[in-house]
Coordinates of C-alpha atoms in Angstrom, one line a residue:
A36 CA -23.1 -7.6 -14.6
A37 CA -21.4 -8.3 -11.7
S38 CA -23.0 -8.1 -7.7
A39 CA -21.4 -6.6 -5.2
G40 CA -19.3 -8.1 -2.2
I41 CA -19.8 -7.5 1.3
H42 CA -17.2 -7.6 3.5
I43 CA -18.1 -8.1 7.1
G44 CA -14.5 -7.3 8.5
L45 CA -11.1 -8.0 9.5
I46 CA -10.1 -10.4 11.6
D47 CA -6.4 -9.4 12.4
V48 CA -4.9 -6.5 12.0
G49 CA -2.9 -6.1 15.1
L50 CA -0.2 -9.5 14.3
S51 CA -2.2 -11.3 17.1
M52 CA -3.2 -14.3 15.3
P53 CA -0.9 -16.1 12.5
N54 CA -2.2 -14.8 9.5
A55 CA -2.6 -10.8 8.7
F56 CA -6.4 -9.9 7.9
G57 CA -8.8 -12.6 6.8
G58 CA -12.7 -12.3 7.4
A59 CA -15.7 -13.2 6.3
G60 CA -18.2 -11.7 3.3
F61 CA -20.9 -12.3 0.7
A62 CA -22.0 -11.5 -3.0
M63 CA -25.4 -9.6 -2.9
F64 CA -27.4 -9.1 -6.2
E65 CA -28.2 -5.6 -5.5
R66 CA -25.5 -2.8 -6.2
E67 CA -24.6 -4.1 -9.7
T68 CA -21.5 -2.8 -11.2
R69 CA -22.4 -3.4 -16.0
V70 CA -19.8 -3.6 -18.1
I71 CA -20.1 -3.7 -22.1
C72 CA -17.5 -4.0 -23.6
R73 CA -16.7 -4.0 -27.8
R74 CA -14.1 -4.8 -30.3
G75 CA -12.6 -1.9 -32.4
G76 CA -11.7 0.7 -29.9
N77 CA -9.3 2.6 -28.9
F78 CA -9.2 1.3 -24.7
R79 CA -11.4 3.9 -24.1
I80 CA -14.2 3.9 -20.8
D81 CA -17.2 5.7 -21.7
G82 CA -19.3 6.8 -18.4
F83 CA -15.8 7.9 -16.1
D84 CA -18.9 9.7 -14.3
R85 CA -19.9 7.0 -13.0
T86 CA -16.7 6.5 -10.7
E87 CA -14.7 8.4 -8.6
P88 CA -11.7 10.6 -9.3
E89 CA -9.4 8.3 -7.4
Q90 CA -10.7 5.2 -9.4
H91 CA -9.5 7.0 -12.8
V92 CA -5.2 6.6 -12.3
S93 CA -6.4 2.9 -11.3
L94 CA -8.8 2.3 -14.7
K95 CA -6.5 4.2 -16.9
L96 CA -3.6 1.5 -15.6
L97 CA -5.6 -1.4 -16.3
L98 CA -6.6 -0.1 -19.7
K99 CA -3.3 0.4 -20.6
A100 CA -2.4 -3.4 -18.9
L101 CA -5.4 -4.9 -21.1
S102 CA -3.6 -3.0 -24.8
A103 CA -0.6 -4.9 -23.4
L104 CA -2.5 -8.3 -23.8
R105 CA -4.9 -7.5 -26.7
G106 CA -1.7 -6.4 -28.9
S107 CA -3.3 -3.7 -31.7
T108 CA -6.9 -4.7 -31.8
G109 CA -8.4 -2.1 -29.4
V110 CA -11.9 -2.5 -27.4
D111 CA -14.1 -0.2 -25.9
F112 CA -15.9 -0.3 -22.5
Q113 CA -19.7 1.2 -21.5
L114 CA -20.0 1.7 -17.5
L115 CA -23.9 1.0 -17.8
S116 CA -23.5 0.8 -13.9
V117 CA -21.1 0.8 -10.5
A118 CA -21.9 0.5 -7.2
P119 CA -21.1 3.2 -4.9
R120 CA -17.6 3.8 -3.3
H121 CA -17.1 3.6 0.5
H122 CA -20.4 2.0 1.1
G123 CA -18.7 -1.5 1.6
F124 CA -19.7 -2.8 -1.4
G125 CA -16.2 -3.7 -3.0
S126 CA -17.2 -1.3 -5.8
S127 CA -13.6 -0.8 -7.2
T128 CA -12.9 -4.7 -6.8
T129 CA -15.9 -5.3 -8.6
L130 CA -15.4 -3.0 -11.4
H131 CA -12.0 -3.8 -12.4
L132 CA -12.7 -7.5 -12.4
S133 CA -16.2 -6.6 -14.4
I134 CA -13.7 -4.6 -16.8
I135 CA -11.2 -7.8 -17.1
E136 CA -13.6 -10.4 -17.5
S137 CA -15.9 -8.4 -20.0
F138 CA -12.8 -7.8 -22.2
C139 CA -11.5 -11.7 -21.6
I140 CA -15.0 -12.4 -22.9
E141 CA -15.0 -10.2 -26.0
A142 CA -11.2 -10.4 -26.6
Q143 CA -11.3 -14.1 -26.7
V144 CA -8.3 -13.5 -24.4
N145 CA -8.1 -17.4 -21.5
L146 CA -6.5 -15.7 -18.1
S147 CA -6.9 -17.7 -15.1
I148 CA -8.9 -16.7 -11.9
E149 CA -5.2 -15.4 -10.4
Q150 CA -4.5 -14.0 -13.6
K151 CA -7.8 -11.8 -13.2
Q152 CA -6.9 -10.9 -9.8
R153 CA -2.9 -9.9 -10.3
L154 CA -4.2 -7.6 -12.7
S155 CA -6.8 -6.0 -11.5
G156 CA -4.5 -4.9 -8.5
R157 CA -7.2 -5.6 -5.8
G158 CA -6.9 -8.2 -3.1
G159 CA -3.9 -7.5 -1.1
T160 CA -6.0 -7.0 2.1
S161 CA -9.0 -9.3 1.6
G162 CA -9.6 -12.1 -0.9
V163 CA -13.3 -11.9 0.1
G164 CA -14.0 -9.3 -2.7
I165 CA -12.5 -11.3 -5.8
N166 CA -13.9 -14.6 -4.5
T167 CA -17.2 -13.3 -4.3
F168 CA -16.9 -11.7 -7.5
F169 CA -15.6 -15.5 -9.1
L170 CA -17.8 -17.9 -6.6
G171 CA -20.5 -16.0 -5.1
G172 CA -21.8 -16.7 -2.2
V173 CA -20.8 -16.7 1.5
V174 CA -16.7 -16.8 1.9
R175 CA -14.6 -16.9 4.9
D176 CA -11.3 -15.9 4.1
S177 CA -8.1 -17.4 6.1
G178 CA -5.7 -14.6 5.4
R179 CA -1.9 -14.4 4.4
P180 CA 0.5 -15.2 6.5
W181 CA 2.1 -11.3 8.0
S182 CA 5.3 -12.0 6.2
E183 CA 3.6 -11.6 2.8
V184 CA 2.1 -8.0 4.0
K185 CA 4.1 -5.1 2.4
A186 CA 1.4 -2.6 4.2
I187 CA -1.7 -2.3 6.0
G188 CA -3.9 -0.9 3.9
P189 CA -6.9 -0.7 1.8
S190 CA -7.3 -3.9 -0.9
G191 CA -5.2 -1.7 -3.7
T192 CA -2.2 -1.0 -1.8
D193 CA -1.0 -4.3 -2.1
S194 CA -1.3 -7.2 -4.8
P195 CA -0.4 -11.0 -3.3
L196 CA 1.1 -13.0 -5.8
S197 CA -1.9 -16.2 -4.3
L198 CA -5.5 -15.2 -3.3
P199 CA -5.8 -16.5 0.8
S200 CA -7.4 -19.3 0.8
V201 CA -11.6 -19.6 1.4
S202 CA -14.0 -22.0 2.1

């Protein structure tokens, strides 16, 4: 199970500071995303009805990427609960990372936090969701240099090579 992350706000989206975005956020213990991963499957997700249609494409791409990591031995996922989208809970970030984390545990694949972040396709606008997923607590995101920003949009529109530093 993974706690939802609350993103309080972005500091700069208008070129007024050296770094883009930045902000603060915290993990909370309600609105959990719960995923079960089992070996011997075909990289399917049971519980798609718990997700929004716009998440289906990114989840299918994630499954394809995971199947390439694992080779011919498959796994299946069961979504027990997913935080609601568009309520500020970081539900897409938490869902993607929960699938990746459960896969790594079940398939005994060792990936760094940065590899998991890149695989998730999340963290493009803010590092709050990814860092609260792995670290919990309260985080302050210092943003990314404007030179690394490809577009101003939701976290799924740009995937940085590294996470913004947090404290």
